[in-house]
mmCIF file with all atom_site columns, C-alpha atoms in Angstrom:
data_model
loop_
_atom_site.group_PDB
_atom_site.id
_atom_site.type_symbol
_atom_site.label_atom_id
_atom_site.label_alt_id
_atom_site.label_comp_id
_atom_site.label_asym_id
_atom_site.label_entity_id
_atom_site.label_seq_id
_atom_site.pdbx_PDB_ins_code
_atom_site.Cartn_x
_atom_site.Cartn_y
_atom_site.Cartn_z
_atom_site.occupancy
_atom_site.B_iso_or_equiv
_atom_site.pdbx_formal_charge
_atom_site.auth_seq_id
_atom_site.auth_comp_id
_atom_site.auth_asym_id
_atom_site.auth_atom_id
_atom_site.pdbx_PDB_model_num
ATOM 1   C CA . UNK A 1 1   ? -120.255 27.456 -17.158 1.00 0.00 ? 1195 UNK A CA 1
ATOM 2   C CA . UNK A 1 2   ? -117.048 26.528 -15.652 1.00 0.00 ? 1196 UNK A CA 1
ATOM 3   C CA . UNK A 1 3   ? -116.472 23.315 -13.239 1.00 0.00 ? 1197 UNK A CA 1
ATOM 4   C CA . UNK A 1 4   ? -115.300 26.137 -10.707 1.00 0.00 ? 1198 UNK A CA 1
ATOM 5   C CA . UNK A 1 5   ? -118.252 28.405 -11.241 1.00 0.00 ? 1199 UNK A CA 1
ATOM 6   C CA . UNK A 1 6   ? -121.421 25.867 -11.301 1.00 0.00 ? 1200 UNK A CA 1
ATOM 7   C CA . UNK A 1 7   ? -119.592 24.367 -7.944  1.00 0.00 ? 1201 UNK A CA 1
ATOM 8   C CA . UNK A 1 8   ? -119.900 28.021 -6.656  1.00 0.00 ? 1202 UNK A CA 1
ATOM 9   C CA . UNK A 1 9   ? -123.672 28.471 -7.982  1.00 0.00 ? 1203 UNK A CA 1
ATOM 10  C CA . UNK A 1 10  ? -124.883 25.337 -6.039  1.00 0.00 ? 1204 UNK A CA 1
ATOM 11  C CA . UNK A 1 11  ? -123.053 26.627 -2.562  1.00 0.00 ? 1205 UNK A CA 1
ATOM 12  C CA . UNK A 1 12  ? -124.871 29.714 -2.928  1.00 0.00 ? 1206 UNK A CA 1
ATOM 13  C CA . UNK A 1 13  ? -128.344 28.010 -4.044  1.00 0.00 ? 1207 UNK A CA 1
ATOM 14  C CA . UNK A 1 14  ? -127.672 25.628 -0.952  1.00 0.00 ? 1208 UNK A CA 1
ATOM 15  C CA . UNK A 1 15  ? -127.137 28.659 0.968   1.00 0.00 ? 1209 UNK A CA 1
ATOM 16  C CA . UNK A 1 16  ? -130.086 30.322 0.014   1.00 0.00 ? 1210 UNK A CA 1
ATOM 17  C CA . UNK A 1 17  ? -132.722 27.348 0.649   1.00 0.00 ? 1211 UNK A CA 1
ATOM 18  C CA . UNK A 1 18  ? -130.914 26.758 4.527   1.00 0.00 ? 1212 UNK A CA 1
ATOM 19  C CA . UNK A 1 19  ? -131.781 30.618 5.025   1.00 0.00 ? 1213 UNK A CA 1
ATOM 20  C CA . UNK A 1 20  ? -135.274 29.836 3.798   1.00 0.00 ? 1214 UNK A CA 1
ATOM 21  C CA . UNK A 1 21  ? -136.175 26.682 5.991   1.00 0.00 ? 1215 UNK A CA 1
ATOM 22  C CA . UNK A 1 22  ? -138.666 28.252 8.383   1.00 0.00 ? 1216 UNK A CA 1
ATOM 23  C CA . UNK A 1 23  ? -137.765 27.468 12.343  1.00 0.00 ? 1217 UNK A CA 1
ATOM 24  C CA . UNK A 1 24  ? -140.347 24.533 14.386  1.00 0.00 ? 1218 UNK A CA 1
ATOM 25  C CA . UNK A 1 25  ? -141.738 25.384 17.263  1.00 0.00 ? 1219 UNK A CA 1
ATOM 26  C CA . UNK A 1 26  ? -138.726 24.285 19.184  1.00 0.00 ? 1220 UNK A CA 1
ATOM 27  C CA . UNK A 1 27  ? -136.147 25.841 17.738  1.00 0.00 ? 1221 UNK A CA 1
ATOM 28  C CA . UNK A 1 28  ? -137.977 29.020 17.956  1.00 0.00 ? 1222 UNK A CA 1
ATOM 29  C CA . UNK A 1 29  ? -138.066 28.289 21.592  1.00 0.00 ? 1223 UNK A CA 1
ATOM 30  C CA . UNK A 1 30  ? -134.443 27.090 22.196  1.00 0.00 ? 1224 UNK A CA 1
ATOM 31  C CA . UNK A 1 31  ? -133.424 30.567 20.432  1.00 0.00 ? 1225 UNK A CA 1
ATOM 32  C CA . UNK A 1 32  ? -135.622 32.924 22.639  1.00 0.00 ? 1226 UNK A CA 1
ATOM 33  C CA . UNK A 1 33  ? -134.094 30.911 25.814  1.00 0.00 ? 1227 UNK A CA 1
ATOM 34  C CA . UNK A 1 34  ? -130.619 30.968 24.263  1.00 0.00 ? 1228 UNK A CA 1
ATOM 35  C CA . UNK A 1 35  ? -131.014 34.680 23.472  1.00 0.00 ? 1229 UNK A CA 1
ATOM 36  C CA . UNK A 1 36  ? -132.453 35.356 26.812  1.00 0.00 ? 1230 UNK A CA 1
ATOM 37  C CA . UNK A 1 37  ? -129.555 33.701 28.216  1.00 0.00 ? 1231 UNK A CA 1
ATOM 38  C CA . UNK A 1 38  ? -126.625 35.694 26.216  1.00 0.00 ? 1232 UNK A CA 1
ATOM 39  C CA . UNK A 1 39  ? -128.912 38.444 27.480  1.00 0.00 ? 1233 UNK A CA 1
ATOM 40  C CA . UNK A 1 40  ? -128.259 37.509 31.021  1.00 0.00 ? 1234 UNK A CA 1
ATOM 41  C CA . UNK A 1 41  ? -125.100 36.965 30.514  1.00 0.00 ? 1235 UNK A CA 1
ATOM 42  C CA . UNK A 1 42  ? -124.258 40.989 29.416  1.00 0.00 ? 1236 UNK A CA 1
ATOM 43  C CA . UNK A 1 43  ? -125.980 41.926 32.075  1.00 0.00 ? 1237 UNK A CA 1
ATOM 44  C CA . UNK A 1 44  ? -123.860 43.748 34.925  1.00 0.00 ? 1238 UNK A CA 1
ATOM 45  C CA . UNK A 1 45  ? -124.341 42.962 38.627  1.00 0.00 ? 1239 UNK A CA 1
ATOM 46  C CA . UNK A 1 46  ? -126.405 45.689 39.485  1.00 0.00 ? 1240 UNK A CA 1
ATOM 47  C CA . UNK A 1 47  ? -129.061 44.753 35.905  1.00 0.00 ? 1241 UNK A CA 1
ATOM 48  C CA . UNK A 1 48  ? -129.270 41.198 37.364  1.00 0.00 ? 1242 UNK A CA 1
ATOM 49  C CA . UNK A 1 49  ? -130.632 41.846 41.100  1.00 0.00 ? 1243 UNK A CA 1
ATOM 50  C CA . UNK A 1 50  ? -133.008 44.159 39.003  1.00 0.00 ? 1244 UNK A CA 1
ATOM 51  C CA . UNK A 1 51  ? -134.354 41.418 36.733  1.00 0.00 ? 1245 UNK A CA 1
ATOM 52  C CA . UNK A 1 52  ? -134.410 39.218 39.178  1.00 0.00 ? 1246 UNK A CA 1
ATOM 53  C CA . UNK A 1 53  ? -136.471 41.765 41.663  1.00 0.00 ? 1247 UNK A CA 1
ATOM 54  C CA . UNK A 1 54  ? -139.214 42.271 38.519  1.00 0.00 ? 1248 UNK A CA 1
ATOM 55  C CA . UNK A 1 55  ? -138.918 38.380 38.280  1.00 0.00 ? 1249 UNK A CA 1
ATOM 56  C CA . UNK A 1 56  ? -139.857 38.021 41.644  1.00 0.00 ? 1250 UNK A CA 1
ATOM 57  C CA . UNK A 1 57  ? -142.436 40.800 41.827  1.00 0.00 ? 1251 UNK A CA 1
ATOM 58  C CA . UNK A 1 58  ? -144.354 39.097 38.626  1.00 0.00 ? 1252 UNK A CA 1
ATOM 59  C CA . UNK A 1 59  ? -144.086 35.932 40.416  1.00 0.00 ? 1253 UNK A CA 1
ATOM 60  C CA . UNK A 1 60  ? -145.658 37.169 43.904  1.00 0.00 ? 1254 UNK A CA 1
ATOM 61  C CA . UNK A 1 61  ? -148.355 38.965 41.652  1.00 0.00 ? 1255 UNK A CA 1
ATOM 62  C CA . UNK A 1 62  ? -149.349 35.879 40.266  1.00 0.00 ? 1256 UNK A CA 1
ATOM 63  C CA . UNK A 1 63  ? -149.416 33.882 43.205  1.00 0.00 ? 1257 UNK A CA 1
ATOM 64  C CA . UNK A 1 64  ? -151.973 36.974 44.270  1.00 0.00 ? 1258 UNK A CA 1
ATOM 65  C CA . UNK A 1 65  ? -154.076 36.487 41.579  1.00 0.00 ? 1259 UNK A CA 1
ATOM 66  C CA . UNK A 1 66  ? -154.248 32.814 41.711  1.00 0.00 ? 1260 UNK A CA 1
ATOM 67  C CA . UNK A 1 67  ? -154.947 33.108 45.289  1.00 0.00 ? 1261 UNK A CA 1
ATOM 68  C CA . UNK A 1 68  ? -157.563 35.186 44.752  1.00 0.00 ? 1262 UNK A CA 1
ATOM 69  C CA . UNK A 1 69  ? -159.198 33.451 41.747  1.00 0.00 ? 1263 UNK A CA 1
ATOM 70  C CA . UNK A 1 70  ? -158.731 30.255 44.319  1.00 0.00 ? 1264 UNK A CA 1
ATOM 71  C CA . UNK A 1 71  ? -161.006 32.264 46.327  1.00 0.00 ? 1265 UNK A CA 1
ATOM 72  C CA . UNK A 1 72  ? -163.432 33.290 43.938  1.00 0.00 ? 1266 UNK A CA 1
ATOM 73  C CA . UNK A 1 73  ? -164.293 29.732 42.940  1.00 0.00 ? 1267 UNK A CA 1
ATOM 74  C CA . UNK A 1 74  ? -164.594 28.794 46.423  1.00 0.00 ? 1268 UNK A CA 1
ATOM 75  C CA . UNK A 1 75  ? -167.161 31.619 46.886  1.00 0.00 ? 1269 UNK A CA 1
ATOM 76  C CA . UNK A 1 76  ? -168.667 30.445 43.823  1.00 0.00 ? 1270 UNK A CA 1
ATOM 77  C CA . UNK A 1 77  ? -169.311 27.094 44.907  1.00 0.00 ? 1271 UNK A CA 1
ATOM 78  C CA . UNK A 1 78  ? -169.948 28.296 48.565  1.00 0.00 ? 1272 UNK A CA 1
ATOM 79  C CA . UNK A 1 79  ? -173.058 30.334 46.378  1.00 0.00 ? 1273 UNK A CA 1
ATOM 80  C CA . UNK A 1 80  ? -174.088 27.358 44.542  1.00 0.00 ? 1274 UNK A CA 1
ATOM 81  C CA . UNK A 1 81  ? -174.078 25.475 47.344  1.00 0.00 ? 1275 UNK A CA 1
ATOM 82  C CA . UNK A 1 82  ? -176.747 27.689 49.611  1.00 0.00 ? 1276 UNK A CA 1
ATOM 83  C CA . UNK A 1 83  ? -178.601 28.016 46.476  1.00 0.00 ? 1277 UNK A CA 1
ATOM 84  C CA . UNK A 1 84  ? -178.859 24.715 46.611  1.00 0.00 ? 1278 UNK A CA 1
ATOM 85  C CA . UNK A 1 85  ? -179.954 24.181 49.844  1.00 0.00 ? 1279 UNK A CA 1
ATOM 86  C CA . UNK A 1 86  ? -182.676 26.469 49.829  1.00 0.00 ? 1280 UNK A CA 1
ATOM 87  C CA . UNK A 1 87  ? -184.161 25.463 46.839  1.00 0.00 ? 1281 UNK A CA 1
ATOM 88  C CA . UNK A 1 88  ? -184.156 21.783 48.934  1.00 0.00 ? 1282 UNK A CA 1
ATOM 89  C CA . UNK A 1 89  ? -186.267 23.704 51.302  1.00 0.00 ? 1283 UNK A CA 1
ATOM 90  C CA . UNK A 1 90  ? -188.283 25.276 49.543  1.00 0.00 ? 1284 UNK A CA 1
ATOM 91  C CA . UNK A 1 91  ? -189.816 22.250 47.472  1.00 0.00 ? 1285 UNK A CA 1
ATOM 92  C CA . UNK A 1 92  ? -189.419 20.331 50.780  1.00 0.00 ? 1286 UNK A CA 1
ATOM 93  C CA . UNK A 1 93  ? -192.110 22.990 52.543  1.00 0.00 ? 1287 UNK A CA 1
ATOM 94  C CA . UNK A 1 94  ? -194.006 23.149 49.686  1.00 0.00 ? 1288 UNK A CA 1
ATOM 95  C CA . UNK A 1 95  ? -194.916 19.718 49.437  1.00 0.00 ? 1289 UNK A CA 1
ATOM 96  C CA . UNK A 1 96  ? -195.430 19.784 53.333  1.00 0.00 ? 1290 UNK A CA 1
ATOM 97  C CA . UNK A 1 97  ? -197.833 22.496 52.763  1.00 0.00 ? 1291 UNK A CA 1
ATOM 98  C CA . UNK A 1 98  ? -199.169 20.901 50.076  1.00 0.00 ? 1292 UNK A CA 1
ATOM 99  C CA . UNK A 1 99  ? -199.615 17.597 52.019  1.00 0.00 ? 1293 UNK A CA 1
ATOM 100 C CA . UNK A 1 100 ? -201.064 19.545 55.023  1.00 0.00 ? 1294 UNK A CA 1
ATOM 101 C CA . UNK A 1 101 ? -203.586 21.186 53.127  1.00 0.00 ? 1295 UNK A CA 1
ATOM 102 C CA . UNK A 1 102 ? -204.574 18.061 51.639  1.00 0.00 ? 1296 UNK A CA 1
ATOM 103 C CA . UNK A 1 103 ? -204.655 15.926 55.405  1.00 0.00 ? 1297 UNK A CA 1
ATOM 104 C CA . UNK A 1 104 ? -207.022 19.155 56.411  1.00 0.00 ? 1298 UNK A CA 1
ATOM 105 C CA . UNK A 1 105 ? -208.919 18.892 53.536  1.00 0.00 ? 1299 UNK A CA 1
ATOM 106 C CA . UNK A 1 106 ? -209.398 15.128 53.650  1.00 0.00 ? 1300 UNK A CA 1
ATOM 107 C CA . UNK A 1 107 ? -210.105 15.796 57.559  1.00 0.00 ? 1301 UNK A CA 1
ATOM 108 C CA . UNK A 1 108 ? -213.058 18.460 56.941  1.00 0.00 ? 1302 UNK A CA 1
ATOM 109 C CA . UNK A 1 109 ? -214.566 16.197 54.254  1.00 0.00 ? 1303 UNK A CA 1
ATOM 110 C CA . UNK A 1 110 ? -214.521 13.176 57.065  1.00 0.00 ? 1304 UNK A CA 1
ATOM 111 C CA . UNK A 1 111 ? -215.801 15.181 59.587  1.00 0.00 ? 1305 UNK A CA 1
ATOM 112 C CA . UNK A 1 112 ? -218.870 15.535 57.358  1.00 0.00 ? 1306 UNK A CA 1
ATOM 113 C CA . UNK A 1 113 ? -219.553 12.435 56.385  1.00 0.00 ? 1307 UNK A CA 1
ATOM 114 C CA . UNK A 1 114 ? -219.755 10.871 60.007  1.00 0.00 ? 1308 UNK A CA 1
ATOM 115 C CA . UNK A 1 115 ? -222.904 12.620 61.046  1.00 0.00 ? 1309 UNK A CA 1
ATOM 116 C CA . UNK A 1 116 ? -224.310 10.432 57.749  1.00 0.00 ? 1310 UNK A CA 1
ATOM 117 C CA . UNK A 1 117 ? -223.010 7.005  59.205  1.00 0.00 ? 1311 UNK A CA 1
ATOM 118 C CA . UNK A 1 118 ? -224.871 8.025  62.661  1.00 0.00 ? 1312 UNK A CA 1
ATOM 119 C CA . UNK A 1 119 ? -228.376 8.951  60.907  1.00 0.00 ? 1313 UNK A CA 1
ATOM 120 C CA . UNK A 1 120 ? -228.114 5.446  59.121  1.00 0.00 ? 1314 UNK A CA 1
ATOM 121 C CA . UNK A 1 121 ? -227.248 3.476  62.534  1.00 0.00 ? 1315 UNK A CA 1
ATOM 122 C CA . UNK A 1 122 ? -229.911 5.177  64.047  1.00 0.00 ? 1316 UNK A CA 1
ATOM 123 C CA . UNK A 1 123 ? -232.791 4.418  61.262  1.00 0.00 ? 1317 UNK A CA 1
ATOM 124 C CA . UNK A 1 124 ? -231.802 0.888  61.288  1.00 0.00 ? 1318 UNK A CA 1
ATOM 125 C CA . UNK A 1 125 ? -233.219 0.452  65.116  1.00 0.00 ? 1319 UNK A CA 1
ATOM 126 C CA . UNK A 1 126 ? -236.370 2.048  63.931  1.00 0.00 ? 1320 UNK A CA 1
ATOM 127 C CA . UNK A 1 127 ? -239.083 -0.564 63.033  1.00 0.00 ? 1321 UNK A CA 1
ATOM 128 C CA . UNK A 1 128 ? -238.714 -0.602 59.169  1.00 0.00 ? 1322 UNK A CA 1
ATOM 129 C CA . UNK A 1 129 ? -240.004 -2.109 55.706  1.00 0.00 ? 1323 UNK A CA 1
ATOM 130 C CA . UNK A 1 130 ? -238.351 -5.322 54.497  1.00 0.00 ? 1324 UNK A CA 1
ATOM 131 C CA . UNK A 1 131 ? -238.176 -2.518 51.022  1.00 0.00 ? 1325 UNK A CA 1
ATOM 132 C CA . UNK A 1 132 ? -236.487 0.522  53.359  1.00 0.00 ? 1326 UNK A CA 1
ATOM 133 C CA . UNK A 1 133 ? -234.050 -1.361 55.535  1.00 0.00 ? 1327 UNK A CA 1
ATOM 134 C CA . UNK A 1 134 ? -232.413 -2.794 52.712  1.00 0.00 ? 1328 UNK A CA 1
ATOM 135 C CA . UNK A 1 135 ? -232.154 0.675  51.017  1.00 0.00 ? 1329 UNK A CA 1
ATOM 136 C CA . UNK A 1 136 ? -230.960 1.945  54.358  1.00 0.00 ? 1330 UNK A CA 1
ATOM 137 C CA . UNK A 1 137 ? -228.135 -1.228 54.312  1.00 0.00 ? 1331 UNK A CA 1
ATOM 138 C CA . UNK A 1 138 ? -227.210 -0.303 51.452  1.00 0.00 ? 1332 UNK A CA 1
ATOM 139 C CA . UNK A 1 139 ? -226.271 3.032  51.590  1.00 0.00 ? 1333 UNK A CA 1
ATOM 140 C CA . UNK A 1 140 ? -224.556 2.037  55.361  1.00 0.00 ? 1334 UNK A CA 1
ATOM 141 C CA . UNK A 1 141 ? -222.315 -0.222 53.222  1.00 0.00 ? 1335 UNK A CA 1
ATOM 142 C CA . UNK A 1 142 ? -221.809 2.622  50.605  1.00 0.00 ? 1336 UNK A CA 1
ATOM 143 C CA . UNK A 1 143 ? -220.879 4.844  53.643  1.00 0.00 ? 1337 UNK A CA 1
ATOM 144 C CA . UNK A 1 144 ? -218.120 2.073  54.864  1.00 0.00 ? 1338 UNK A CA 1
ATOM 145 C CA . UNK A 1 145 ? -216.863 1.787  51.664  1.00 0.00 ? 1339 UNK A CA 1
ATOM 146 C CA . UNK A 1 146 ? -216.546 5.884  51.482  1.00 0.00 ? 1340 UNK A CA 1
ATOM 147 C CA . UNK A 1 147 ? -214.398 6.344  54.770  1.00 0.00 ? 1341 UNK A CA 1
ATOM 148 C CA . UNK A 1 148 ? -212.700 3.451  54.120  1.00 0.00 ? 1342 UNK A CA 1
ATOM 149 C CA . UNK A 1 149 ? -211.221 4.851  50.841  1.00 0.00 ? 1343 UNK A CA 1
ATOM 150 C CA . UNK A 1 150 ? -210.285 8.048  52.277  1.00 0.00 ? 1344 UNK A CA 1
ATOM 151 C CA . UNK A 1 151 ? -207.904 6.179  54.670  1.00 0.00 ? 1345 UNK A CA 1
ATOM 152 C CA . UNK A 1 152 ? -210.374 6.331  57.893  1.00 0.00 ? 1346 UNK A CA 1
ATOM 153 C CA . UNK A 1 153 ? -210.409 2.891  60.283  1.00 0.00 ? 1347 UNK A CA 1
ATOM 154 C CA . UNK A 1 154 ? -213.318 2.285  62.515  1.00 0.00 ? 1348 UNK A CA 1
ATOM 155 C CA . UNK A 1 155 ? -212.666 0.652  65.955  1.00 0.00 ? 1349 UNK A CA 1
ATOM 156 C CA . UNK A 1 156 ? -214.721 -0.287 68.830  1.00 0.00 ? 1350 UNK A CA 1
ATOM 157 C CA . UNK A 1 157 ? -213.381 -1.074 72.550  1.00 0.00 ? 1351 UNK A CA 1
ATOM 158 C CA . UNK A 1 158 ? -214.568 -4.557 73.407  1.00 0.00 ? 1352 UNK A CA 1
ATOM 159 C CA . UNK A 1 159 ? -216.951 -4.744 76.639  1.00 0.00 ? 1353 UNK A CA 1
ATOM 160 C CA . UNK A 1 160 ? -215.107 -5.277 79.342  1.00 0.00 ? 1354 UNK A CA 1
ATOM 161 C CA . UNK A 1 161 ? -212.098 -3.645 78.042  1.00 0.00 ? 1355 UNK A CA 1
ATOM 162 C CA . UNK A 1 162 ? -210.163 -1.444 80.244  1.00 0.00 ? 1356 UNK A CA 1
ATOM 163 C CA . UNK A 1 163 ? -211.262 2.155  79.209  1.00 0.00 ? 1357 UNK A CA 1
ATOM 164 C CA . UNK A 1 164 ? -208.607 4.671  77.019  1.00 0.00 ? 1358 UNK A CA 1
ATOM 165 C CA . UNK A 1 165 ? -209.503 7.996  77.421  1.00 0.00 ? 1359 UNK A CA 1
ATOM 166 C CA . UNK A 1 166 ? -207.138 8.519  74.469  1.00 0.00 ? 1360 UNK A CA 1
ATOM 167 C CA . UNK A 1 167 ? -209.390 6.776  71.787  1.00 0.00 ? 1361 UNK A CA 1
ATOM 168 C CA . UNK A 1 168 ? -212.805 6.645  73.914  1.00 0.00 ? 1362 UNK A CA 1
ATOM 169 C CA . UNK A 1 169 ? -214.856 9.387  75.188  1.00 0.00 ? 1363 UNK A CA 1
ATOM 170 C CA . UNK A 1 170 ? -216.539 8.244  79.001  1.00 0.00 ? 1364 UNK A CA 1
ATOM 171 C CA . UNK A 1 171 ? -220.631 9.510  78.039  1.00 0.00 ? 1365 UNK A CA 1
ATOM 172 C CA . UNK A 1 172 ? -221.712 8.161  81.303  1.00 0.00 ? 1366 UNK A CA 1
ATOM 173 C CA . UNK A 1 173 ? -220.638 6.155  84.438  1.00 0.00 ? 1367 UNK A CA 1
ATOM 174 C CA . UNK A 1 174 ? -222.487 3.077  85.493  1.00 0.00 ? 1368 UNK A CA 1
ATOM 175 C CA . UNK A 1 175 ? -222.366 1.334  89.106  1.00 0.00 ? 1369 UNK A CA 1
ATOM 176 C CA . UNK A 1 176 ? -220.463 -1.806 89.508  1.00 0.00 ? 1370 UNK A CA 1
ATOM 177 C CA . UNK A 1 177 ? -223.220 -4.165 89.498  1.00 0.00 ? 1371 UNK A CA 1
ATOM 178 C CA . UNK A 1 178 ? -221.174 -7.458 90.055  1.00 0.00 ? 1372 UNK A CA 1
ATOM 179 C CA . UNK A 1 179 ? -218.553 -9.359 91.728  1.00 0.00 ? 1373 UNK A CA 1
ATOM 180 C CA . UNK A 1 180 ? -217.681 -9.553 87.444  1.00 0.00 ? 1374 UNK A CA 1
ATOM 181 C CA . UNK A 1 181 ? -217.534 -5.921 86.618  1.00 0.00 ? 1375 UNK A CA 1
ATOM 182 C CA . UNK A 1 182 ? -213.955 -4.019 87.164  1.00 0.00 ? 1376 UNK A CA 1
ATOM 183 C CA . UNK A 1 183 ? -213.384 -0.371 88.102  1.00 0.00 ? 1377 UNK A CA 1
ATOM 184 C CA . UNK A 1 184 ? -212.619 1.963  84.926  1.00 0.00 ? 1378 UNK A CA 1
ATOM 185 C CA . UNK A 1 185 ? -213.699 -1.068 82.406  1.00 0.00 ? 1379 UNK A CA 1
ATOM 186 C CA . UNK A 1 186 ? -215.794 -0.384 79.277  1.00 0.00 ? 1380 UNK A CA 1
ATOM 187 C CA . UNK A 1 187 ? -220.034 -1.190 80.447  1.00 0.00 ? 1381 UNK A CA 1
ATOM 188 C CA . UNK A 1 188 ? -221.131 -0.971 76.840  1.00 0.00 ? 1382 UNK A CA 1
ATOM 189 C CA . UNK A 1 189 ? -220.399 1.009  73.421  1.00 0.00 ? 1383 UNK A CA 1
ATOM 190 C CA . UNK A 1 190 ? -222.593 3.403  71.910  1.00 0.00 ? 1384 UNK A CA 1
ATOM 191 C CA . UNK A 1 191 ? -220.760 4.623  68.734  1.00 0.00 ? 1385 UNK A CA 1
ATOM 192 C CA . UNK A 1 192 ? -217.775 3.705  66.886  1.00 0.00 ? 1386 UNK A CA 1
ATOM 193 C CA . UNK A 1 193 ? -214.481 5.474  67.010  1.00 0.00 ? 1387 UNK A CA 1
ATOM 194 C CA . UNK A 1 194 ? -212.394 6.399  63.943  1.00 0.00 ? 1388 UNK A CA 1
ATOM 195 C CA . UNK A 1 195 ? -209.210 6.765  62.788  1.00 0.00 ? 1389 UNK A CA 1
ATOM 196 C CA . UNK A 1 196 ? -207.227 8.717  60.087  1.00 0.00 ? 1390 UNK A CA 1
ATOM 197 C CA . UNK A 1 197 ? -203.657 6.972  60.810  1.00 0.00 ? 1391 UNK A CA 1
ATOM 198 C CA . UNK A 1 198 ? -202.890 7.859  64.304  1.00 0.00 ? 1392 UNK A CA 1
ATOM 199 C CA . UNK A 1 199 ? -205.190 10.745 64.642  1.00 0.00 ? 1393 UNK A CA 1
ATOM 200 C CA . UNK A 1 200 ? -208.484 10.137 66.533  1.00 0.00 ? 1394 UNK A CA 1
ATOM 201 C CA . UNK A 1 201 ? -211.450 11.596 64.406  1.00 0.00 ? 1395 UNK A CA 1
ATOM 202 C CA . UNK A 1 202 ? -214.007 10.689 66.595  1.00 0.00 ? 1396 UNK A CA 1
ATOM 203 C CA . UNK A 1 203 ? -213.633 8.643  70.029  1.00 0.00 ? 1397 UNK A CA 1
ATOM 204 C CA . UNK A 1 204 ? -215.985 5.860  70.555  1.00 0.00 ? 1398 UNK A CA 1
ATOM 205 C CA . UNK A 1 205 ? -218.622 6.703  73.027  1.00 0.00 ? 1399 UNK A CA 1
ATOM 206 C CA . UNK A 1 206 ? -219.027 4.287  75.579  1.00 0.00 ? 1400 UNK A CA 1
ATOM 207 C CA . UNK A 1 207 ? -220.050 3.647  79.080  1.00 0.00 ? 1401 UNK A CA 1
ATOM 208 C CA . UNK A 1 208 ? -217.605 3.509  82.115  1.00 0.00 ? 1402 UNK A CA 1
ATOM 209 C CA . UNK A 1 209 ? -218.032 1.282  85.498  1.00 0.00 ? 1403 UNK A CA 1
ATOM 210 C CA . UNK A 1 210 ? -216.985 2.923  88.870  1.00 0.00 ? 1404 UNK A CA 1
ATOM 211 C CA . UNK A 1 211 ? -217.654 2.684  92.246  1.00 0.00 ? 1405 UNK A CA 1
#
């Protein structure tokens, strides 16, 4: 092969591989802009208010439906949200429910069990064996033991006290039988009160001086 002709083979080999070097991602993009553009620029007057009309009216649709996906998420979480909530309330009245039912349980079972603690108070001022009266004790302290565990406090106005109608219960009314003794002041106690937290279960029954 000639000087001349091998020179020619390589331009056209050279040739051939630049035609077959694939395009990046960029270039690709700088054509389709440049080819839009030489697009643009053929159009007439009259084509380029039209393109630029469909431009806009693509570009107001969009803004639609981002607007209104903007407003579906916000209903979304708006959803969630009172979901959530109620949910909150719902295991928030069920455990007051389930906490009432148990403080009206626990209540009933109290209720119950004081009658016992009377019976044993009274025994113990009946003449007794040494044998029974510690039996009796016994079961008294059991009894103690028993309220005290479910949460129940006993009290007792001190003599002399000035009566509460709120946590004593006025069985009878005595005369004022000394320059000592004060008007609406606890004579003398004849039962315990008790308590389950602030609730009264029982008021203490006691005796009330007056005029």
């Amino acid at each position: 092969m000639s000087h001349h002709g091998k020179k020619h083979y390589d331009e056209q080999n050279e040739a051939e591989r630049k035609e077959e070097v694939p395009l990046n991602e960029d270039e690709s993009e700088e054509k389709e802009i440049e080819a839009e553009t030489d697009e643009v620029d053929k159009m007439t007057e009259a084509q380029a208010k039209e393109y630029l009309r469909k431009a806009d009216a693509a570009n107001s649709k969009l803004k639609e439906e981002i607007e209104g996906l903007k407003k579906e998420c916000e209903e979304a979480k708006n959803d969630y949200l009172r979901a959530r909530a109620d949910c909150e309330n719902v295991r928030k009245r069920k455990h007051d429910e389930v906490r009432a039912a148990f403080d009206d349980g626990r209540s009933t079972a109290i209720e119950k069990i004081l009658p016992i603690g009377d019976s044993l108070d009274w025994a113990l001022k009946m003449p007794l064996d040494d044998g029974t009266r510690d039996g009796i004790e016994k079961l008294l302290k059991k009894y103690h033991e028993t309220l005290s565990a479910l949460g129940v406090q006993e009290f007792s106005p001190e003599v002399g006290s000035k009566f509460d109608p709120s946590t004593a219960n006025a069985v009878m009314t005595v005369a004022k039988e000394s320059e000592s003794d004060e008007i609406d002041t606890v004579k003398q106690v004849y039962g315990r009160g008790y308590k389950l937290g602030e609730k009264v279960m029982r008021y203490a029954q006691v005796s009330v001086i007056k005029e």
